[in-house]
Tab-separated table of C-alpha atoms in Angstrom:
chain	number	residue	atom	x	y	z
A	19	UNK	CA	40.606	41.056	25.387
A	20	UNK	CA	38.280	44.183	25.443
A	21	UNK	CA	35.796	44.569	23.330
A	22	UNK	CA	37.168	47.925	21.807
A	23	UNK	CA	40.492	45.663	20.434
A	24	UNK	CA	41.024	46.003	17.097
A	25	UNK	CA	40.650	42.475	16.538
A	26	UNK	CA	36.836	43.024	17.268
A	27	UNK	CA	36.110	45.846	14.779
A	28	UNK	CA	33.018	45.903	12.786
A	29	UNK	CA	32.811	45.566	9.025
A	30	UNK	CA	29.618	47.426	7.975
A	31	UNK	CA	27.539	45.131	6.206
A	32	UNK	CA	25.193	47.857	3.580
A	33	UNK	CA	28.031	47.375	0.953
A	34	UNK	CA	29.795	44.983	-1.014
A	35	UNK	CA	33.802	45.663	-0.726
A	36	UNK	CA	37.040	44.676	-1.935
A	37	UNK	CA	37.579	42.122	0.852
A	38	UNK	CA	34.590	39.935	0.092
A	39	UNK	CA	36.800	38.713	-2.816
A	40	UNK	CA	38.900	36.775	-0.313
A	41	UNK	CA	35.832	35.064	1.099
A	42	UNK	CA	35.471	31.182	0.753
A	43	UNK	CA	31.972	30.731	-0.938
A	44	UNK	CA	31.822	27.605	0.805
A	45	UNK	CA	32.331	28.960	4.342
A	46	UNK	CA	29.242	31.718	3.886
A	47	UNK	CA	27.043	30.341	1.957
A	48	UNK	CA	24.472	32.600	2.519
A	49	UNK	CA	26.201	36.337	2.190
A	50	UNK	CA	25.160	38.630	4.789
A	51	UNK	CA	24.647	41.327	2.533
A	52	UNK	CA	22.659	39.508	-0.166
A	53	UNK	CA	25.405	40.775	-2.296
A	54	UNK	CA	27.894	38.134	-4.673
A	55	UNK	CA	30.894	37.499	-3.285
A	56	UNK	CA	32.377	38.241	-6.792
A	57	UNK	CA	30.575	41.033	-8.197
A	58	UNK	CA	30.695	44.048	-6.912
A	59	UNK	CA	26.798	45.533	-6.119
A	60	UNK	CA	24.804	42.613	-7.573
A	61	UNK	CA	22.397	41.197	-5.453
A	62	UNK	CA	22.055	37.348	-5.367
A	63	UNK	CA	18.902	35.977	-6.483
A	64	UNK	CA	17.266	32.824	-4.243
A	65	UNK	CA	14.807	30.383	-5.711
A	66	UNK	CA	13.555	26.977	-3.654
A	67	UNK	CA	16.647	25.379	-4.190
A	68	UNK	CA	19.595	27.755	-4.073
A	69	UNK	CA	21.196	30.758	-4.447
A	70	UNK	CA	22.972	32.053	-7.024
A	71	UNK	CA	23.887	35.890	-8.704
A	72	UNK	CA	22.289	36.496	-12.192
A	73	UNK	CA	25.736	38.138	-13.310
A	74	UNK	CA	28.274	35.917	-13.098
A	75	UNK	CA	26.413	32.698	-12.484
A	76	UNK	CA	28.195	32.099	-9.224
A	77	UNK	CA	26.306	29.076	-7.464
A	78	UNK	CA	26.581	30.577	-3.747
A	79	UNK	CA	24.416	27.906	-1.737
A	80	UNK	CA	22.573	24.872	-2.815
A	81	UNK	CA	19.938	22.363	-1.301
A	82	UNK	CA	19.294	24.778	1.086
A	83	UNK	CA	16.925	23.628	4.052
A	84	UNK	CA	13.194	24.725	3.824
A	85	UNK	CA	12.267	26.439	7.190
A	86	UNK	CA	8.272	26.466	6.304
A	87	UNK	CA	5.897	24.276	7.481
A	88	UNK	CA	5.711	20.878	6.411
A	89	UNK	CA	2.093	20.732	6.561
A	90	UNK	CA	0.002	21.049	3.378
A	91	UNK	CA	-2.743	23.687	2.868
A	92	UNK	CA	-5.356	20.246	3.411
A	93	UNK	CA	-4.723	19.704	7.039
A	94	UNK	CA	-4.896	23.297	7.988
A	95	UNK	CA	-7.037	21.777	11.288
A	96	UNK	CA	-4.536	19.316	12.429
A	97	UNK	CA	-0.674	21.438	12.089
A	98	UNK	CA	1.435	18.788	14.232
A	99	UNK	CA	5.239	18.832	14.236
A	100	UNK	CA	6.166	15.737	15.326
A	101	UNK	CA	5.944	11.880	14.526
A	102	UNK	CA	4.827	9.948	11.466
A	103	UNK	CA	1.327	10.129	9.484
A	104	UNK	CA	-1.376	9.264	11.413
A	105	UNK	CA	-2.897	5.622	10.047
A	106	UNK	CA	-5.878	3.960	11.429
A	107	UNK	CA	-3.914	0.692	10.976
A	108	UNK	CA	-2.091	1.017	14.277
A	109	UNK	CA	-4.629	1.515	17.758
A	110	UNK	CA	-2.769	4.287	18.842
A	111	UNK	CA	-2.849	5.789	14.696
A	112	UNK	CA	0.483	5.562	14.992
A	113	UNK	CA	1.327	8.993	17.532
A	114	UNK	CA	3.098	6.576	20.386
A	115	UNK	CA	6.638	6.849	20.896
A	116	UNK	CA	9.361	4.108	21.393
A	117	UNK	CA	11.621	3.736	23.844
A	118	UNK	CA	15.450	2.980	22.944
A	119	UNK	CA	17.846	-0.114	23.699
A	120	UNK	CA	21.574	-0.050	23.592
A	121	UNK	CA	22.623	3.397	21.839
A	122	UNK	CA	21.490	7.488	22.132
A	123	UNK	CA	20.563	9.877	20.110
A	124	UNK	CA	24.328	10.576	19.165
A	125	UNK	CA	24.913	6.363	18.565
A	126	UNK	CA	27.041	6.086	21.815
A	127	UNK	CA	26.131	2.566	23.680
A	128	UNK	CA	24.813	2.998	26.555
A	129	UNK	CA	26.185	1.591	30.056
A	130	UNK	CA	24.810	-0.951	31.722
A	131	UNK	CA	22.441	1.613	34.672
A	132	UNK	CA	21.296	3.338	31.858
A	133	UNK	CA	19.988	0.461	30.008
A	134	UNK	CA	18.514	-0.937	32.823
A	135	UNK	CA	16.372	1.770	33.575
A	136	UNK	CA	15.154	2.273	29.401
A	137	UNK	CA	13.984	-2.124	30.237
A	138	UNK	CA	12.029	-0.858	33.365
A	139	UNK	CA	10.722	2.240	31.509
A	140	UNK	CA	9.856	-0.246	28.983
A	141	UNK	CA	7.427	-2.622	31.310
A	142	UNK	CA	5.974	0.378	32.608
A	143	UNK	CA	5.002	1.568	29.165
A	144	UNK	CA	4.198	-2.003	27.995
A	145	UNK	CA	1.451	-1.878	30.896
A	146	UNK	CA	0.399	1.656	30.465
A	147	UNK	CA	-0.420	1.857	26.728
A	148	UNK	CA	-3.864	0.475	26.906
A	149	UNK	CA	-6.421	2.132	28.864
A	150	UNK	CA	-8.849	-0.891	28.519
A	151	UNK	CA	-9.418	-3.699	27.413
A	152	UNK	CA	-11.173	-2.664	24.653
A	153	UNK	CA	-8.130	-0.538	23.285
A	154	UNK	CA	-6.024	-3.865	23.888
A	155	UNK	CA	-8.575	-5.672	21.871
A	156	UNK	CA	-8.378	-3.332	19.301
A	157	UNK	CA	-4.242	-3.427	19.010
A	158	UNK	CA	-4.698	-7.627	18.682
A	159	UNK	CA	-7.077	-7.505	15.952
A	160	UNK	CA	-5.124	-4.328	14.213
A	161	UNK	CA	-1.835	-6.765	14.866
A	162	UNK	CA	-3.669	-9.737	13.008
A	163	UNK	CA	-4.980	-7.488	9.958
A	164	UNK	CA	-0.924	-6.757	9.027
A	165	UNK	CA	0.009	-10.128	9.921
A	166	UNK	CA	-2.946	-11.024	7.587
A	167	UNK	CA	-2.416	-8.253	5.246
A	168	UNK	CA	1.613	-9.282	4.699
A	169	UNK	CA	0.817	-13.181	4.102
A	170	UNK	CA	-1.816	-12.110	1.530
A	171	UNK	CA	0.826	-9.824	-0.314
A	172	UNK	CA	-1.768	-7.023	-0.404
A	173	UNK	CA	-0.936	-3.122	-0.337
A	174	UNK	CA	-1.276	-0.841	2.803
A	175	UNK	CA	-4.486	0.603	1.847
A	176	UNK	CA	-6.159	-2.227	2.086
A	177	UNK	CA	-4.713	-3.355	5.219
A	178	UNK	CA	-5.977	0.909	6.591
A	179	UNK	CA	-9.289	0.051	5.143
A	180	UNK	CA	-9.616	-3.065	7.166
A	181	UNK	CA	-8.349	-1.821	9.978
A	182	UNK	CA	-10.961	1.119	9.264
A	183	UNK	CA	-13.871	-1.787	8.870
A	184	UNK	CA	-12.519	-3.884	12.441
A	185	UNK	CA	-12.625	-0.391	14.541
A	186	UNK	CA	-16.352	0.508	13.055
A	187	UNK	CA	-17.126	-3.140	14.159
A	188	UNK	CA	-16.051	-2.502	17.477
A	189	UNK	CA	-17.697	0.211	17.993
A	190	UNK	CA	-20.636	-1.615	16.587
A	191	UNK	CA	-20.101	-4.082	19.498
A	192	UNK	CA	-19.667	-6.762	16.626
A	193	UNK	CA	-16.682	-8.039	18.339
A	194	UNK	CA	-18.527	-9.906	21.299
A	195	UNK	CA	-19.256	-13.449	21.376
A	196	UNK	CA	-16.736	-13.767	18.475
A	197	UNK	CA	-13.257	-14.266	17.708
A	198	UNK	CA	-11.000	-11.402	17.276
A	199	UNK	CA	-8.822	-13.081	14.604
A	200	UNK	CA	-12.415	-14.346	12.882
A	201	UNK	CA	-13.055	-10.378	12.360
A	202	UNK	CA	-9.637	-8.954	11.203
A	203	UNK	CA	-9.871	-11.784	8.697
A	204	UNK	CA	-13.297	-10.693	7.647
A	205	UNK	CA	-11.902	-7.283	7.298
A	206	UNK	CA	-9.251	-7.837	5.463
A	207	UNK	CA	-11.688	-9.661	2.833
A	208	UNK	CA	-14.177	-7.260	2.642
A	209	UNK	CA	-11.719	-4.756	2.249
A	210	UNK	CA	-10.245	-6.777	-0.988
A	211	UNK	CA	-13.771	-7.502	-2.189
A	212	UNK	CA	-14.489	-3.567	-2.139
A	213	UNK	CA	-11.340	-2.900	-4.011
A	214	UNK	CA	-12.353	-5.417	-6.496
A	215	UNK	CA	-8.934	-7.274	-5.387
A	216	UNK	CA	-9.196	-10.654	-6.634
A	217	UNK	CA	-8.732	-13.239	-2.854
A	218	UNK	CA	-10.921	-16.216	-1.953
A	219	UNK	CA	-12.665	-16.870	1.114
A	220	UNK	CA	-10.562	-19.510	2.122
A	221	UNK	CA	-7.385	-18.366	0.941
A	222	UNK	CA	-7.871	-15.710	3.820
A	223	UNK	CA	-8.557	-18.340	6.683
A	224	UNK	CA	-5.674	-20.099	5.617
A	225	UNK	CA	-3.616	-16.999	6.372
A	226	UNK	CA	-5.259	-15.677	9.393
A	227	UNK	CA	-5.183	-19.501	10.837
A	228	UNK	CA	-9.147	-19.677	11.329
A	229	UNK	CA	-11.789	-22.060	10.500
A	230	UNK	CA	-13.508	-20.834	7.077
A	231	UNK	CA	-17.004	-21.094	8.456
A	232	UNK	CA	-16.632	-18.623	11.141
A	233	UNK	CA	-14.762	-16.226	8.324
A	234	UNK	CA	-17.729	-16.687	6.377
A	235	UNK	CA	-20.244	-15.961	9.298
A	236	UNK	CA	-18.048	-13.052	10.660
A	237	UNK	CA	-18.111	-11.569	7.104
A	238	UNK	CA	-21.732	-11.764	6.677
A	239	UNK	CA	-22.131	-9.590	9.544
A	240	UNK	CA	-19.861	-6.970	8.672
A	241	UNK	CA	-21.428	-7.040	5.297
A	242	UNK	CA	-24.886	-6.878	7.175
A	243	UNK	CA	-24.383	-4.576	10.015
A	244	UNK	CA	-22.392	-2.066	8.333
A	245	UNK	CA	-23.852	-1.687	5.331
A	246	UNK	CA	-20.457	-1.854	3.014
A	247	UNK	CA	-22.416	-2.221	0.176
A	248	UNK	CA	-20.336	-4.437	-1.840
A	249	UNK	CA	-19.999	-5.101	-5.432
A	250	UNK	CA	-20.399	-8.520	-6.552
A	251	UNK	CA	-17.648	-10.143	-8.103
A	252	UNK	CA	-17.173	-10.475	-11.508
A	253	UNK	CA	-15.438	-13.323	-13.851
A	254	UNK	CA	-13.048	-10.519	-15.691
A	255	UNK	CA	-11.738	-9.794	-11.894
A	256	UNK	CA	-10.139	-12.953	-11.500
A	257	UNK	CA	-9.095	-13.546	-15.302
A	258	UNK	CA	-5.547	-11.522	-14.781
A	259	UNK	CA	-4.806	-13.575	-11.637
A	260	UNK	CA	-6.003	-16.925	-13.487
A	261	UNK	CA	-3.974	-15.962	-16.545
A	262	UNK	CA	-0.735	-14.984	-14.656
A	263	UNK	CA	-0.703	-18.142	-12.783
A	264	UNK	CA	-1.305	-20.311	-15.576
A	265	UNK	CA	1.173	-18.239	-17.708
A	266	UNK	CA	-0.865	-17.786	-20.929
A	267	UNK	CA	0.427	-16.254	-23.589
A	268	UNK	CA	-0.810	-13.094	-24.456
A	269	UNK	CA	-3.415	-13.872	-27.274
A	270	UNK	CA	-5.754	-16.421	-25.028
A	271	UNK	CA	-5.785	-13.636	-22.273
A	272	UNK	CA	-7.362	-11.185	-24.698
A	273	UNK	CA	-9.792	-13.945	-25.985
A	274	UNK	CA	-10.662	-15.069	-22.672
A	275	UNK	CA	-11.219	-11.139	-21.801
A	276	UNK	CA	-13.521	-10.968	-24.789
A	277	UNK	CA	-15.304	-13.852	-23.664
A	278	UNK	CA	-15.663	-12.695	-19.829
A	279	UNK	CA	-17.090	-9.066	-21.439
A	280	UNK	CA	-19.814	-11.144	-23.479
A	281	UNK	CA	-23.309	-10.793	-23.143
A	282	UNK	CA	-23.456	-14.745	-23.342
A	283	UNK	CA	-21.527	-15.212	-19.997
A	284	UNK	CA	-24.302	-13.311	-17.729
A	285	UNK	CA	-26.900	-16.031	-17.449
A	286	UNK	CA	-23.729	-18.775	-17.264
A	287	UNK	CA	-22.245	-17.025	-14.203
A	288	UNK	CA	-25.821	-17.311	-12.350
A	289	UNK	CA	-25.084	-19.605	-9.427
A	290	UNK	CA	-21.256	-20.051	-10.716
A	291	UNK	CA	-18.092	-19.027	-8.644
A	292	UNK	CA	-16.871	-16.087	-10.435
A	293	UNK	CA	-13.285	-17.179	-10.674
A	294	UNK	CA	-14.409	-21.059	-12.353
A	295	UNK	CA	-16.289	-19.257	-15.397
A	296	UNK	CA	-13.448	-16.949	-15.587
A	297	UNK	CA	-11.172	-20.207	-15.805
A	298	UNK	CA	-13.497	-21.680	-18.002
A	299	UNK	CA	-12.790	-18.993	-20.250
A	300	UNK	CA	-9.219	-19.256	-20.010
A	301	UNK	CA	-9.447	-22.829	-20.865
A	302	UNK	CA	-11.689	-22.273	-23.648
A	303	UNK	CA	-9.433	-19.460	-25.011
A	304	UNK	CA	-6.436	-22.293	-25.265
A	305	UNK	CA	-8.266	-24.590	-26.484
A	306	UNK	CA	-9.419	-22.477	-29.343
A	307	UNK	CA	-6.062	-21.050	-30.019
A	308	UNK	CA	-4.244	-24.048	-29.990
A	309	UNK	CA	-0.893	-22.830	-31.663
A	310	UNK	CA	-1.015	-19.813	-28.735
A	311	UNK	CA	0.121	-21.917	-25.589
A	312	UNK	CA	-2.262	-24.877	-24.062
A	313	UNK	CA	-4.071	-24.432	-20.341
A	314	UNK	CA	-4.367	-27.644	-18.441
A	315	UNK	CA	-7.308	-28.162	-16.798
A	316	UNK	CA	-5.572	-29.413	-13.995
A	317	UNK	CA	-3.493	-25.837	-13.496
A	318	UNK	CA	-6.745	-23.903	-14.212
A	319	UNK	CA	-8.414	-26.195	-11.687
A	320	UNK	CA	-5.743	-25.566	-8.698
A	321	UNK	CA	-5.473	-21.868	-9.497
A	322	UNK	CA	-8.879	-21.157	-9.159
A	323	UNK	CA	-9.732	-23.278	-6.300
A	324	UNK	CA	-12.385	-25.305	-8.183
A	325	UNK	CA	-12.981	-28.902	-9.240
A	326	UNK	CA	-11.936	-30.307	-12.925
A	327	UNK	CA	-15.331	-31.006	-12.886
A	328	UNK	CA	-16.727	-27.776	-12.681
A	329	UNK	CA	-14.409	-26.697	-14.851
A	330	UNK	CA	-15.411	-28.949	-17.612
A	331	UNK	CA	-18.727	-28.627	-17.041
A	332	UNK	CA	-18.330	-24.580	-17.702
A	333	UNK	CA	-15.815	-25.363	-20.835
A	334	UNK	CA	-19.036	-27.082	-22.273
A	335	UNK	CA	-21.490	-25.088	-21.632
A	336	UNK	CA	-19.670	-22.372	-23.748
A	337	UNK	CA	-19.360	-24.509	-26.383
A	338	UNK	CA	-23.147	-24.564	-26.599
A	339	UNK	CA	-23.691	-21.008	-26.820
A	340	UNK	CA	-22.923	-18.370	-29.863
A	341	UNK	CA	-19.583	-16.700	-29.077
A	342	UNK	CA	-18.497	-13.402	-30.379
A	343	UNK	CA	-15.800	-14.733	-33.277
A	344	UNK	CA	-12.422	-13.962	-32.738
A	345	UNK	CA	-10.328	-12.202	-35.331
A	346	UNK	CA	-6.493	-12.153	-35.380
A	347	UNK	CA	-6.517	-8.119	-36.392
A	348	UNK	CA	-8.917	-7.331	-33.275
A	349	UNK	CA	-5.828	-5.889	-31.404
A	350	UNK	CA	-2.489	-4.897	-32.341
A	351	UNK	CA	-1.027	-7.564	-30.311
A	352	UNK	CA	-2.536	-10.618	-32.144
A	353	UNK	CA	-0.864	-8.989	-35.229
A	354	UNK	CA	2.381	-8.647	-33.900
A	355	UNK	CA	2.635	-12.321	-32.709
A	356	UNK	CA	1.117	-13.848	-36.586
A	357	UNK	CA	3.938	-11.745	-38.101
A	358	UNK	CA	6.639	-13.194	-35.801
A	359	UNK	CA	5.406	-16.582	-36.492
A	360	UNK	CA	7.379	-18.554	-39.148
């Protein structure tokens, strides 16, 4: 058919006519012209998220697709395409690729050559992706911070920050003559401590498998060599975790609070583990409030990783000291449960 057929003649496209009314909206969503398919001469109006004529209201195309960069104005220096975010979690930061199994890109399987030749692509890959042996160093101990990171229940950015601390201490050279799963463990602590995350020493070597001295030692050094500069912990950073454990109600957590916020408590916690006083608090608060839930010592004892001992031995001191008194109208909370008592 020539090109000169009738059946190939050309519609000029500077003006709206007559036979745009029997055009499908659906089927041209975006009109050529930039004219409504149902007014005559009005131009259609685009925003972000469609397009639409300001006449008649016709809705011409919606959740259109957003052909501009995907970058944001912050990482002007770094305008990549492809692949996810980069995260110093992973050795690589996350920028290696992944080799299929049993289906395409479409989601047809694969015969049998094919996926024998993705298994040998595989080993080869498997063998090329670390340069060294420090890299492969590097992926273990990143591997054991998530592994770590997941047992412990805490967030990504703590597990990046840790993963952040174990590549400074390689470069360091902190990593020789001891374990690698001694320093992601380390990591991952020092990166709760700076976050003020409530987690005990040993509570991490449980999860990362290791003895707790060497946690301890490899921590030190970290804490040492790099300088973190680490707040010390605090009873009131442990209360929440103490509380929730124990389930106390609502009125001894905001008693115990008041107590862990006292001047009173700062020459107590001297030479104290931070979360005992804070249970000694708790316990005090239940004690105290006797008609708002009772704390074992036993449950206090196991949730904060301390002896009934100590724990008594805290409970008394702050029974020797002046206390700040405790009102039931200090918080709108306290008043609420005294009215629905009977």
């Amino acid at each position: 058919m020539s090109l000169n057929s009738p059946s190939y003649a050309t519609v000029s496209t500077d003006q709206c006519t007559d036979s745009r009314h029997h055009v499908d909206a659906d089927e041209t969503p975006a009109n050529a012209s930039g004219c409504c398919p149902e007014c005559d001469g009005v131009q259609l109006v685009s925003d972000d998220t469609e397009t639409y004529c300001p006449d008649c209201g016709l809705l011409v195309e919606d959740a259109g697709l957003d052909h501009g960069p995907e970058w944001t104005p912050y990482d002007e220096a770094e305008r990549r395409r492809v692949g996810g975010p980069v995260t110093p979690i992973r050795h690589d930061r996350g920028i290696s690729a992944e080799i299929g199994r049993f289906r395409d890109g479409h989601g047809r399987e694969l015969p049998a050559a094919t996926r024998a030749r993705l298994r040998r692509l595989r080993r080869w890959d498997r063998r090329a992706r670390f340069e060294s042996k420090a890299d492969q160093n590097l992926a273990h101990g990143l591997g054991e911070i998530r592994r770590i990171g997941g047992a412990l229940g805490v967030g990504e950015s703590i597990q990046a920050e840790a993963g952040q601390l174990f590549r400074e201490a390689q470069s360091a050279d902190l990593i020789r003559g001891r374990s690698l799963e001694s320093l992601a463990s380390a990591a991952v602590y020092a990166a709760c401590r700076r976050r003020r995350l409530p987690r005990f020493l040993d509570e991490v070597a449980e999860a990362a498998r290791v003895d707790h001295g060497k946690v301890r030692l490899a921590y030190g050094v970290l804490n040492r060599e790099l300088s973190l500069r680490i707040p010390p912990a605090v009873p009131a950073d442990f209360l929440p975790r103490l509380a929730s454990a124990v389930d106390a109600s609502e009125r001894v957590r905001e008693r115990a609070a008041q107590l862990c916020d006292s001047d009173v408590l700062i020459d107590l916690a001297n030479g104290r583990k931070p979360a005992g006083v804070a249970a000694g608090c708790l316990y005090f608060a239940g004690r105290e409030l006797k008609g708002f839930g009772a704390v074992t010592q036993e449950q206090l004892a196991t949730a904060a990783r301390i002896s009934e001992v100590s724990l008594q031995h805290v409970w008394q001191a702050l029974q020797d000291r002046e206390l700040p008194v405790w009102s039931a109208e200090s918080s709108d909370s306290s008043t609420k449960i005294e009215r629905e008592l009977p």
